[in-house]
Amino acid sequence: MNIILLGPPGAGKGTQAGLLEDKFDMAQLSTGDMLRAAVKAQTEVGKKAKAVMDAGELVSDEIVSGIIGDRLDELGPNKGIIFDGYPRTAAQAHSLDEILSKRGRTLNHVIELSVDEDALVDRITGRYACTSCNEGYHDRHKKPSKEGVCDICGNSAFKRRPDDNEETVRTRMEEYRGKTAPILPIYEDRNIVSRVDGMGDINEVADALNAILS
Ligand code: AMP
């Protein structure tokens, strides 16, 4: 099974992809995570991507489609894939078709998580994560039970994404509205699009996704 999770920044794509990985034994492919790893490792791709990401704009189609193809080859032919944050433009959607067909894969579902934009800004600007186990927290909605200490691993260092500030979030949403949402009709023509209300709590959204995929 190969699926795309679509939705604006903060819609919960990463969280839900993580749950689906476990439930359906699939692999999450997040171009955002891969690019952040490249920035951290200061690779050529990372050096090119950093300023673009910090501004909330989109990295070039060639770069992201290249890293997606490479990662698929590493995973081998039998693993189901959840594409998280890719494709984000019409050019990427066409590249993905080629990438998949070259590897004998087909796209089964495109699921859009729909959300209210002001609530997203609140969600994103408050989020942070443990530097050790990556557990996610939120300034207002999910604080650690003991202040400054991770509930899961006891670590006391946390990180925030540099692009999770209000100005950059607004730019990321404009990019979504202008370049990513318009790719949905490509998939609607193939009858593989479903929509899920992403404003519910994590378990409600997960149940809705499971119902589509089971
Ligand atoms: P994300 O973690 O998906 O919110 O992505 C963080 C940032 O990485 C985005 O704001 C873009 O700058 C870049 N990025 C991630 N995925 C893509 C993509 N498919 N196309 C272009 N840029 C991307």
mmCIF file of N, CA and C in Angstrom, residues 43-180:
data_model
loop_
_atom_site.group_PDB
_atom_site.id
_atom_site.type_symbol
_atom_site.label_atom_id
_atom_site.label_comp_id
_atom_site.label_asym_id
_atom_site.label_seq_id
_atom_site.Cartn_x
_atom_site.Cartn_y
_atom_site.Cartn_z
ATOM 1 N N THR A 43 25.226 18.440 4.693
ATOM 2 C CA THR A 43 25.493 17.894 3.359
ATOM 3 C C THR A 43 25.247 18.991 2.321
ATOM 4 N N GLU A 44 25.595 18.703 1.062
ATOM 5 C CA GLU A 44 25.364 19.688 -0.008
ATOM 6 C C GLU A 44 23.880 20.052 -0.086
ATOM 7 N N VAL A 45 23.011 19.005 -0.025
ATOM 8 C CA VAL A 45 21.564 19.246 -0.055
ATOM 9 C C VAL A 45 21.159 20.128 1.126
ATOM 10 N N GLY A 46 21.686 19.807 2.294
ATOM 11 C CA GLY A 46 21.350 20.556 3.504
ATOM 12 C C GLY A 46 21.751 22.017 3.390
ATOM 13 N N LYS A 47 22.939 22.261 2.830
ATOM 14 C CA LYS A 47 23.411 23.650 2.704
ATOM 15 C C LYS A 47 22.498 24.441 1.770
ATOM 16 N N LYS A 48 22.048 23.784 0.681
ATOM 17 C CA LYS A 48 21.161 24.472 -0.259
ATOM 18 C C LYS A 48 19.790 24.728 0.365
ATOM 19 N N ALA A 49 19.327 23.787 1.194
ATOM 20 C CA ALA A 49 17.943 23.834 1.676
ATOM 21 C C ALA A 49 17.746 24.767 2.869
ATOM 22 N N LYS A 50 18.792 24.993 3.650
ATOM 23 C CA LYS A 50 18.595 25.623 4.964
ATOM 24 C C LYS A 50 17.862 26.974 4.904
ATOM 25 N N ALA A 51 18.371 27.897 4.093
ATOM 26 C CA ALA A 51 17.781 29.242 4.081
ATOM 27 C C ALA A 51 16.335 29.198 3.574
ATOM 28 N N VAL A 52 16.093 28.329 2.598
ATOM 29 C CA VAL A 52 14.743 28.209 2.031
ATOM 30 C C VAL A 52 13.785 27.705 3.105
ATOM 31 N N MET A 53 14.224 26.717 3.855
ATOM 32 C CA MET A 53 13.366 26.153 4.911
ATOM 33 C C MET A 53 13.132 27.178 6.014
ATOM 34 N N ASP A 54 14.188 27.898 6.395
ATOM 35 C CA ASP A 54 14.037 28.894 7.467
ATOM 36 C C ASP A 54 13.031 29.972 7.073
ATOM 37 N N ALA A 55 12.916 30.238 5.761
ATOM 38 C CA ALA A 55 11.960 31.253 5.296
ATOM 39 C C ALA A 55 10.557 30.670 5.122
ATOM 40 N N GLY A 56 10.421 29.344 5.230
ATOM 41 C CA GLY A 56 9.101 28.717 5.061
ATOM 42 C C GLY A 56 8.731 28.495 3.602
ATOM 43 N N GLU A 57 9.727 28.676 2.710
ATOM 44 C CA GLU A 57 9.442 28.461 1.283
ATOM 45 C C GLU A 57 9.750 27.021 0.894
ATOM 46 N N LEU A 58 9.481 26.689 -0.377
ATOM 47 C CA LEU A 58 9.667 25.295 -0.796
ATOM 48 C C LEU A 58 11.046 25.074 -1.405
ATOM 49 N N VAL A 59 11.665 23.981 -0.996
ATOM 50 C CA VAL A 59 12.937 23.537 -1.561
ATOM 51 C C VAL A 59 12.661 23.051 -2.993
ATOM 52 N N SER A 60 13.710 23.042 -3.848
ATOM 53 C CA SER A 60 13.447 22.739 -5.268
ATOM 54 C C SER A 60 12.897 21.326 -5.475
ATOM 55 N N ASP A 61 12.064 21.200 -6.517
ATOM 56 C CA ASP A 61 11.453 19.906 -6.835
ATOM 57 C C ASP A 61 12.514 18.834 -7.081
ATOM 58 N N GLU A 62 13.625 19.219 -7.755
ATOM 59 C CA GLU A 62 14.667 18.232 -8.077
ATOM 60 C C GLU A 62 15.245 17.640 -6.803
ATOM 61 N N ILE A 63 15.528 18.503 -5.829
ATOM 62 C CA ILE A 63 16.144 18.018 -4.589
ATOM 63 C C ILE A 63 15.209 17.033 -3.888
ATOM 64 N N VAL A 64 13.953 17.430 -3.687
ATOM 65 C CA VAL A 64 13.084 16.553 -2.888
ATOM 66 C C VAL A 64 12.734 15.267 -3.640
ATOM 67 N N SER A 65 12.506 15.358 -4.946
ATOM 68 C CA SER A 65 12.180 14.132 -5.676
ATOM 69 C C SER A 65 13.397 13.205 -5.694
ATOM 70 N N GLY A 66 14.595 13.779 -5.756
ATOM 71 C CA GLY A 66 15.820 12.958 -5.706
ATOM 72 C C GLY A 66 15.929 12.197 -4.400
ATOM 73 N N ILE A 67 15.682 12.885 -3.276
ATOM 74 C CA ILE A 67 15.848 12.171 -2.000
ATOM 75 C C ILE A 67 14.744 11.135 -1.799
ATOM 76 N N ILE A 68 13.569 11.380 -2.347
ATOM 77 C CA ILE A 68 12.491 10.392 -2.234
ATOM 78 C C ILE A 68 12.850 9.109 -3.002
ATOM 79 N N GLY A 69 13.350 9.275 -4.231
ATOM 80 C CA GLY A 69 13.722 8.102 -5.034
ATOM 81 C C GLY A 69 14.813 7.295 -4.327
ATOM 82 N N ASP A 70 15.827 7.999 -3.796
ATOM 83 C CA ASP A 70 16.933 7.300 -3.121
ATOM 84 C C ASP A 70 16.415 6.510 -1.923
ATOM 85 N N ARG A 71 15.541 7.127 -1.165
ATOM 86 C CA ARG A 71 15.050 6.471 0.059
ATOM 87 C C ARG A 71 14.186 5.245 -0.284
ATOM 88 N N LEU A 72 13.395 5.366 -1.350
ATOM 89 C CA LEU A 72 12.570 4.218 -1.758
ATOM 90 C C LEU A 72 13.453 3.028 -2.122
ATOM 91 N N ASP A 73 14.574 3.313 -2.802
ATOM 92 C CA ASP A 73 15.462 2.219 -3.190
ATOM 93 C C ASP A 73 16.064 1.552 -1.960
ATOM 94 N N GLU A 74 16.363 2.353 -0.938
ATOM 95 C CA GLU A 74 16.910 1.758 0.293
ATOM 96 C C GLU A 74 15.885 0.836 0.961
ATOM 97 N N LEU A 75 14.607 1.216 0.865
ATOM 98 C CA LEU A 75 13.581 0.444 1.582
ATOM 99 C C LEU A 75 13.217 -0.870 0.890
ATOM 100 N N GLY A 76 13.503 -0.970 -0.394
ATOM 101 C CA GLY A 76 13.157 -2.209 -1.099
ATOM 102 C C GLY A 76 11.703 -2.221 -1.525
ATOM 103 N N PRO A 77 11.324 -3.212 -2.338
ATOM 104 C CA PRO A 77 10.028 -3.173 -3.031
ATOM 105 C C PRO A 77 8.808 -3.527 -2.196
ATOM 106 N N ASN A 78 8.986 -4.169 -1.043
ATOM 107 C CA ASN A 78 7.803 -4.738 -0.374
ATOM 108 C C ASN A 78 7.219 -3.884 0.741
ATOM 109 N N LYS A 79 7.921 -2.837 1.101
ATOM 110 C CA LYS A 79 7.458 -2.028 2.230
ATOM 111 C C LYS A 79 6.408 -1.023 1.748
ATOM 112 N N GLY A 80 5.268 -0.951 2.427
ATOM 113 C CA GLY A 80 4.276 0.079 2.125
ATOM 114 C C GLY A 80 4.798 1.439 2.562
ATOM 115 N N ILE A 81 4.399 2.485 1.848
ATOM 116 C CA ILE A 81 4.961 3.819 2.112
ATOM 117 C C ILE A 81 3.865 4.820 2.449
ATOM 118 N N ILE A 82 4.157 5.665 3.462
ATOM 119 C CA ILE A 82 3.307 6.823 3.762
ATOM 120 C C ILE A 82 4.111 8.060 3.374
ATOM 121 N N PHE A 83 3.703 8.755 2.351
ATOM 122 C CA PHE A 83 4.385 9.981 1.958
ATOM 123 C C PHE A 83 3.831 11.125 2.812
ATOM 124 N N ASP A 84 4.713 11.764 3.545
ATOM 125 C CA ASP A 84 4.322 12.813 4.496
ATOM 126 C C ASP A 84 5.039 14.101 4.082
ATOM 127 N N GLY A 85 4.280 15.051 3.557
ATOM 128 C CA GLY A 85 4.903 16.317 3.132
ATOM 129 C C GLY A 85 5.473 16.253 1.728
ATOM 130 N N TYR A 86 5.130 15.244 0.980
ATOM 131 C CA TYR A 86 5.549 15.081 -0.416
ATOM 132 C C TYR A 86 4.465 14.287 -1.116
ATOM 133 N N PRO A 87 4.022 14.647 -2.305
ATOM 134 C CA PRO A 87 4.429 15.809 -3.099
ATOM 135 C C PRO A 87 3.778 17.104 -2.607
ATOM 136 N N ARG A 88 4.423 18.214 -2.930
ATOM 137 C CA ARG A 88 3.909 19.521 -2.512
ATOM 138 C C ARG A 88 3.663 20.451 -3.695
ATOM 139 N N THR A 89 3.988 20.020 -4.899
ATOM 140 C CA THR A 89 3.733 20.833 -6.102
ATOM 141 C C THR A 89 3.282 19.873 -7.209
ATOM 142 N N ALA A 90 2.715 20.465 -8.285
ATOM 143 C CA ALA A 90 2.288 19.621 -9.414
ATOM 144 C C ALA A 90 3.500 18.888 -10.003
ATOM 145 N N ALA A 91 4.647 19.588 -10.094
ATOM 146 C CA ALA A 91 5.840 18.926 -10.664
ATOM 147 C C ALA A 91 6.239 17.724 -9.812
ATOM 148 N N GLN A 92 6.151 17.872 -8.497
ATOM 149 C CA GLN A 92 6.490 16.738 -7.614
ATOM 150 C C GLN A 92 5.482 15.602 -7.771
ATOM 151 N N ALA A 93 4.210 15.951 -7.964
ATOM 152 C CA ALA A 93 3.190 14.907 -8.143
ATOM 153 C C ALA A 93 3.507 14.096 -9.398
ATOM 154 N N HIS A 94 3.935 14.782 -10.469
ATOM 155 C CA HIS A 94 4.280 14.053 -11.699
ATOM 156 C C HIS A 94 5.542 13.224 -11.490
ATOM 157 N N SER A 95 6.529 13.799 -10.787
ATOM 158 C CA SER A 95 7.747 13.013 -10.509
ATOM 159 C C SER A 95 7.406 11.777 -9.698
ATOM 160 N N LEU A 96 6.502 11.938 -8.734
ATOM 161 C CA LEU A 96 6.159 10.769 -7.900
ATOM 162 C C LEU A 96 5.534 9.665 -8.749
ATOM 163 N N ASP A 97 4.670 10.046 -9.691
ATOM 164 C CA ASP A 97 4.097 9.026 -10.582
ATOM 165 C C ASP A 97 5.203 8.224 -11.263
ATOM 166 N N GLU A 98 6.210 8.954 -11.765
ATOM 167 C CA GLU A 98 7.309 8.267 -12.463
ATOM 168 C C GLU A 98 8.126 7.416 -11.509
ATOM 169 N N ILE A 99 8.426 7.996 -10.343
ATOM 170 C CA ILE A 99 9.237 7.291 -9.346
ATOM 171 C C ILE A 99 8.547 5.975 -8.969
ATOM 172 N N LEU A 100 7.229 6.037 -8.764
ATOM 173 C CA LEU A 100 6.499 4.836 -8.350
ATOM 174 C C LEU A 100 6.408 3.831 -9.494
ATOM 175 N N SER A 101 6.068 4.314 -10.683
ATOM 176 C CA SER A 101 5.852 3.334 -11.760
ATOM 177 C C SER A 101 7.164 2.652 -12.132
ATOM 178 N N LYS A 102 8.281 3.373 -12.056
ATOM 179 C CA LYS A 102 9.586 2.740 -12.324
ATOM 180 C C LYS A 102 9.859 1.595 -11.366
ATOM 181 N N ARG A 103 9.277 1.689 -10.193
ATOM 182 C CA ARG A 103 9.530 0.664 -9.167
ATOM 183 C C ARG A 103 8.351 -0.302 -9.018
ATOM 184 N N GLY A 104 7.418 -0.238 -9.962
ATOM 185 C CA GLY A 104 6.285 -1.171 -9.948
ATOM 186 C C GLY A 104 5.301 -0.914 -8.821
ATOM 187 N N ARG A 105 5.271 0.325 -8.335
ATOM 188 C CA ARG A 105 4.341 0.651 -7.237
ATOM 189 C C ARG A 105 3.179 1.469 -7.768
ATOM 190 N N THR A 106 2.025 1.387 -7.085
ATOM 191 C CA THR A 106 0.906 2.272 -7.432
ATOM 192 C C THR A 106 0.451 3.006 -6.177
ATOM 193 N N LEU A 107 -0.193 4.129 -6.410
ATOM 194 C CA LEU A 107 -0.692 4.939 -5.302
ATOM 195 C C LEU A 107 -2.102 4.481 -4.968
ATOM 196 N N ASN A 108 -2.343 4.141 -3.696
ATOM 197 C CA ASN A 108 -3.658 3.612 -3.326
ATOM 198 C C ASN A 108 -4.590 4.673 -2.753
ATOM 199 N N HIS A 109 -4.045 5.565 -1.933
ATOM 200 C CA HIS A 109 -4.895 6.572 -1.284
ATOM 201 C C HIS A 109 -4.158 7.898 -1.142
ATOM 202 N N VAL A 110 -4.922 8.985 -1.284
ATOM 203 C CA VAL A 110 -4.435 10.311 -0.925
ATOM 204 C C VAL A 110 -5.409 10.831 0.123
ATOM 205 N N ILE A 111 -4.915 11.097 1.313
ATOM 206 C CA ILE A 111 -5.815 11.524 2.384
ATOM 207 C C ILE A 111 -5.467 12.947 2.798
ATOM 208 N N GLU A 112 -6.466 13.816 2.698
ATOM 209 C CA GLU A 112 -6.238 15.203 3.101
ATOM 210 C C GLU A 112 -6.757 15.418 4.516
ATOM 211 N N LEU A 113 -5.879 15.933 5.376
ATOM 212 C CA LEU A 113 -6.301 16.309 6.732
ATOM 213 C C LEU A 113 -6.726 17.777 6.674
ATOM 214 N N SER A 114 -8.015 18.039 6.897
ATOM 215 C CA SER A 114 -8.468 19.429 6.805
ATOM 216 C C SER A 114 -8.494 20.059 8.190
ATOM 217 N N VAL A 115 -8.072 21.311 8.250
ATOM 218 C CA VAL A 115 -7.909 21.987 9.540
ATOM 219 C C VAL A 115 -8.148 23.488 9.439
ATOM 220 N N ASP A 116 -8.435 24.091 10.573
ATOM 221 C CA ASP A 116 -8.686 25.528 10.649
ATOM 222 C C ASP A 116 -7.349 26.263 10.815
ATOM 223 N N GLU A 117 -7.123 27.279 9.970
ATOM 224 C CA GLU A 117 -5.793 27.881 9.916
ATOM 225 C C GLU A 117 -5.344 28.571 11.206
ATOM 226 N N ASP A 118 -6.250 29.288 11.871
ATOM 227 C CA ASP A 118 -5.828 29.977 13.100
ATOM 228 C C ASP A 118 -5.460 28.969 14.186
ATOM 229 N N ALA A 119 -6.209 27.860 14.226
ATOM 230 C CA ALA A 119 -5.883 26.824 15.213
ATOM 231 C C ALA A 119 -4.514 26.219 14.907
ATOM 232 N N LEU A 120 -4.178 26.168 13.622
ATOM 233 C CA LEU A 120 -2.877 25.610 13.250
ATOM 234 C C LEU A 120 -1.737 26.473 13.747
ATOM 235 N N VAL A 121 -1.917 27.797 13.637
ATOM 236 C CA VAL A 121 -0.849 28.688 14.093
ATOM 237 C C VAL A 121 -0.628 28.461 15.587
ATOM 238 N N ASP A 122 -1.709 28.319 16.336
ATOM 239 C CA ASP A 122 -1.595 28.052 17.770
ATOM 240 C C ASP A 122 -0.880 26.713 18.018
ATOM 241 N N ARG A 123 -1.262 25.705 17.256
ATOM 242 C CA ARG A 123 -0.640 24.384 17.417
ATOM 243 C C ARG A 123 0.861 24.435 17.141
ATOM 244 N N ILE A 124 1.198 25.071 16.014
ATOM 245 C CA ILE A 124 2.596 24.998 15.576
ATOM 246 C C ILE A 124 3.505 25.857 16.431
ATOM 247 N N THR A 125 3.046 27.084 16.783
ATOM 248 C CA THR A 125 3.964 27.976 17.483
ATOM 249 C C THR A 125 4.217 27.511 18.915
ATOM 250 N N GLY A 126 3.404 26.594 19.428
ATOM 251 C CA GLY A 126 3.656 26.108 20.797
ATOM 252 C C GLY A 126 4.380 24.771 20.858
ATOM 253 N N ARG A 127 4.679 24.174 19.710
ATOM 254 C CA ARG A 127 5.162 22.791 19.809
ATOM 255 C C ARG A 127 6.679 22.696 19.998
ATOM 256 N N TYR A 128 7.116 21.691 20.725
ATOM 257 C CA TYR A 128 8.548 21.414 20.914
ATOM 258 C C TYR A 128 8.698 19.929 21.213
ATOM 259 N N ALA A 129 9.934 19.456 21.237
ATOM 260 C CA ALA A 129 10.141 18.010 21.398
ATOM 261 C C ALA A 129 11.382 17.736 22.226
ATOM 262 N N CYS A 130 11.407 16.570 22.835
ATOM 263 C CA CYS A 130 12.567 16.117 23.608
ATOM 264 C C CYS A 130 13.752 15.909 22.661
ATOM 265 N N THR A 131 14.944 16.381 23.033
ATOM 266 C CA THR A 131 16.106 16.212 22.137
ATOM 267 C C THR A 131 16.586 14.768 22.120
ATOM 268 N N SER A 132 16.174 13.985 23.118
ATOM 269 C CA SER A 132 16.682 12.622 23.182
ATOM 270 C C SER A 132 15.733 11.624 22.510
ATOM 271 N N CYS A 133 14.457 11.566 22.966
ATOM 272 C CA CYS A 133 13.557 10.532 22.408
ATOM 273 C C CYS A 133 12.578 11.108 21.389
ATOM 274 N N ASN A 134 12.611 12.440 21.213
ATOM 275 C CA ASN A 134 11.765 13.081 20.207
ATOM 276 C C ASN A 134 10.278 13.151 20.565
ATOM 277 N N GLU A 135 9.920 12.812 21.808
ATOM 278 C CA GLU A 135 8.514 12.932 22.217
ATOM 279 C C GLU A 135 8.075 14.395 22.035
ATOM 280 N N GLY A 136 6.861 14.580 21.478
ATOM 281 C CA GLY A 136 6.387 15.937 21.225
ATOM 282 C C GLY A 136 5.621 16.520 22.408
ATOM 283 N N TYR A 137 5.814 17.828 22.650
ATOM 284 C CA TYR A 137 5.075 18.542 23.715
ATOM 285 C C TYR A 137 4.508 19.836 23.152
ATOM 286 N N HIS A 138 3.712 20.516 23.995
ATOM 287 C CA HIS A 138 3.125 21.787 23.553
ATOM 288 C C HIS A 138 3.017 22.735 24.741
ATOM 289 N N ASP A 139 3.365 24.028 24.505
ATOM 290 C CA ASP A 139 3.348 25.018 25.596
ATOM 291 C C ASP A 139 1.997 25.099 26.287
ATOM 292 N N ARG A 140 0.918 24.953 25.517
ATOM 293 C CA ARG A 140 -0.405 25.127 26.094
ATOM 294 C C ARG A 140 -1.195 23.831 26.209
ATOM 295 N N HIS A 141 -0.984 22.899 25.287
ATOM 296 C CA HIS A 141 -1.873 21.729 25.239
ATOM 297 C C HIS A 141 -1.273 20.435 25.767
ATOM 298 N N LYS A 142 0.033 20.337 25.868
ATOM 299 C CA LYS A 142 0.620 19.070 26.335
ATOM 300 C C LYS A 142 1.968 19.348 26.999
ATOM 301 N N LYS A 143 1.899 19.749 28.286
ATOM 302 C CA LYS A 143 3.148 20.023 29.000
ATOM 303 C C LYS A 143 3.641 18.732 29.631
ATOM 304 N N PRO A 144 4.952 18.585 29.844
ATOM 305 C CA PRO A 144 5.423 17.400 30.585
ATOM 306 C C PRO A 144 4.822 17.420 31.989
ATOM 307 N N SER A 145 4.563 16.246 32.596
ATOM 308 C CA SER A 145 3.913 16.276 33.911
ATOM 309 C C SER A 145 4.822 16.917 34.962
ATOM 310 N N LYS A 146 6.145 16.766 34.821
ATOM 311 C CA LYS A 146 7.061 17.525 35.684
ATOM 312 C C LYS A 146 7.774 18.545 34.799
ATOM 313 N N GLU A 147 7.636 19.839 35.160
ATOM 314 C CA GLU A 147 8.142 20.878 34.265
ATOM 315 C C GLU A 147 9.612 20.656 33.902
ATOM 316 N N GLY A 148 9.908 20.729 32.613
ATOM 317 C CA GLY A 148 11.295 20.651 32.160
ATOM 318 C C GLY A 148 11.874 19.251 32.104
ATOM 319 N N VAL A 149 11.039 18.224 32.334
ATOM 320 C CA VAL A 149 11.547 16.842 32.301
ATOM 321 C C VAL A 149 10.673 16.010 31.363
ATOM 322 N N CYS A 150 11.313 15.306 30.431
ATOM 323 C CA CYS A 150 10.535 14.498 29.483
ATOM 324 C C CYS A 150 9.839 13.342 30.197
ATOM 325 N N ASP A 151 8.529 13.196 29.952
ATOM 326 C CA ASP A 151 7.747 12.121 30.586
ATOM 327 C C ASP A 151 8.255 10.735 30.175
ATOM 328 N N ILE A 152 8.777 10.644 28.965
ATOM 329 C CA ILE A 152 9.106 9.325 28.425
ATOM 330 C C ILE A 152 10.489 8.867 28.867
ATOM 331 N N CYS A 153 11.494 9.780 28.742
ATOM 332 C CA CYS A 153 12.875 9.298 28.961
ATOM 333 C C CYS A 153 13.606 10.044 30.078
ATOM 334 N N GLY A 154 12.980 11.082 30.672
ATOM 335 C CA GLY A 154 13.617 11.768 31.800
ATOM 336 C C GLY A 154 14.643 12.821 31.400
ATOM 337 N N ASN A 155 14.859 12.977 30.097
ATOM 338 C CA ASN A 155 15.807 13.982 29.605
ATOM 339 C C ASN A 155 15.293 15.390 29.939
ATOM 340 N N SER A 156 16.207 16.372 30.060
ATOM 341 C CA SER A 156 15.709 17.713 30.370
ATOM 342 C C SER A 156 16.082 18.745 29.306
ATOM 343 N N ALA A 157 16.411 18.284 28.107
ATOM 344 C CA ALA A 157 16.682 19.231 27.012
ATOM 345 C C ALA A 157 15.615 19.076 25.936
ATOM 346 N N PHE A 158 15.152 20.210 25.419
ATOM 347 C CA PHE A 158 14.075 20.211 24.420
ATOM 348 C C PHE A 158 14.490 21.051 23.224
ATOM 349 N N LYS A 159 13.836 20.803 22.088
ATOM 350 C CA LYS A 159 14.171 21.562 20.873
ATOM 351 C C LYS A 159 12.900 22.066 20.207
ATOM 352 N N ARG A 160 13.059 23.181 19.491
ATOM 353 C CA ARG A 160 11.968 23.721 18.672
ATOM 354 C C ARG A 160 12.476 23.855 17.249
ATOM 355 N N ARG A 161 11.593 23.660 16.277
ATOM 356 C CA ARG A 161 12.005 23.859 14.895
ATOM 357 C C ARG A 161 12.167 25.344 14.623
ATOM 358 N N PRO A 162 13.244 25.725 13.921
ATOM 359 C CA PRO A 162 13.452 27.159 13.659
ATOM 360 C C PRO A 162 12.350 27.768 12.790
ATOM 361 N N ASP A 163 11.618 26.924 12.032
ATOM 362 C CA ASP A 163 10.567 27.471 11.162
ATOM 363 C C ASP A 163 9.188 27.437 11.820
ATOM 364 N N ASP A 164 9.136 27.177 13.135
ATOM 365 C CA ASP A 164 7.838 27.145 13.831
ATOM 366 C C ASP A 164 7.490 28.486 14.481
ATOM 367 N N ASN A 165 7.836 29.611 13.841
ATOM 368 C CA ASN A 165 7.407 30.913 14.359
ATOM 369 C C ASN A 165 6.267 31.426 13.482
ATOM 370 N N GLU A 166 5.475 32.385 14.033
ATOM 371 C CA GLU A 166 4.227 32.742 13.343
ATOM 372 C C GLU A 166 4.441 33.218 11.901
ATOM 373 N N GLU A 167 5.464 34.070 11.700
ATOM 374 C CA GLU A 167 5.649 34.632 10.351
ATOM 375 C C GLU A 167 5.944 33.511 9.341
ATOM 376 N N THR A 168 6.853 32.609 9.722
ATOM 377 C CA THR A 168 7.215 31.526 8.800
ATOM 378 C C THR A 168 6.045 30.570 8.597
ATOM 379 N N VAL A 169 5.285 30.341 9.676
ATOM 380 C CA VAL A 169 4.124 29.449 9.553
ATOM 381 C C VAL A 169 3.132 30.009 8.537
ATOM 382 N N ARG A 170 2.908 31.343 8.580
ATOM 383 C CA ARG A 170 1.976 31.947 7.611
ATOM 384 C C ARG A 170 2.501 31.747 6.184
ATOM 385 N N THR A 171 3.813 31.899 5.987
ATOM 386 C CA THR A 171 4.375 31.661 4.643
ATOM 387 C C THR A 171 4.177 30.210 4.244
ATOM 388 N N ARG A 172 4.404 29.277 5.179
ATOM 389 C CA ARG A 172 4.246 27.853 4.850
ATOM 390 C C ARG A 172 2.794 27.556 4.461
ATOM 391 N N MET A 173 1.856 28.245 5.128
ATOM 392 C CA MET A 173 0.449 28.015 4.768
ATOM 393 C C MET A 173 0.123 28.575 3.387
ATOM 394 N N GLU A 174 0.719 29.731 3.085
ATOM 395 C CA GLU A 174 0.488 30.281 1.736
ATOM 396 C C GLU A 174 1.037 29.328 0.684
ATOM 397 N N GLU A 175 2.205 28.751 0.961
ATOM 398 C CA GLU A 175 2.780 27.783 0.014
ATOM 399 C C GLU A 175 1.824 26.596 -0.148
ATOM 400 N N TYR A 176 1.226 26.163 0.966
ATOM 401 C CA TYR A 176 0.293 25.033 0.885
ATOM 402 C C TYR A 176 -0.915 25.400 0.027
ATOM 403 N N ARG A 177 -1.504 26.569 0.332
ATOM 404 C CA ARG A 177 -2.706 26.981 -0.414
ATOM 405 C C ARG A 177 -2.422 27.184 -1.896
ATOM 406 N N GLY A 178 -1.258 27.821 -2.178
ATOM 407 C CA GLY A 178 -0.968 28.195 -3.565
ATOM 408 C C GLY A 178 -0.428 27.056 -4.406
ATOM 409 N N LYS A 179 0.367 26.165 -3.800
ATOM 410 C CA LYS A 179 1.074 25.163 -4.615
ATOM 411 C C LYS A 179 0.679 23.726 -4.315
ATOM 412 N N THR A 180 0.303 23.427 -3.077
ATOM 413 C CA THR A 180 0.058 22.018 -2.735
ATOM 414 C C THR A 180 -1.423 21.649 -2.876
#
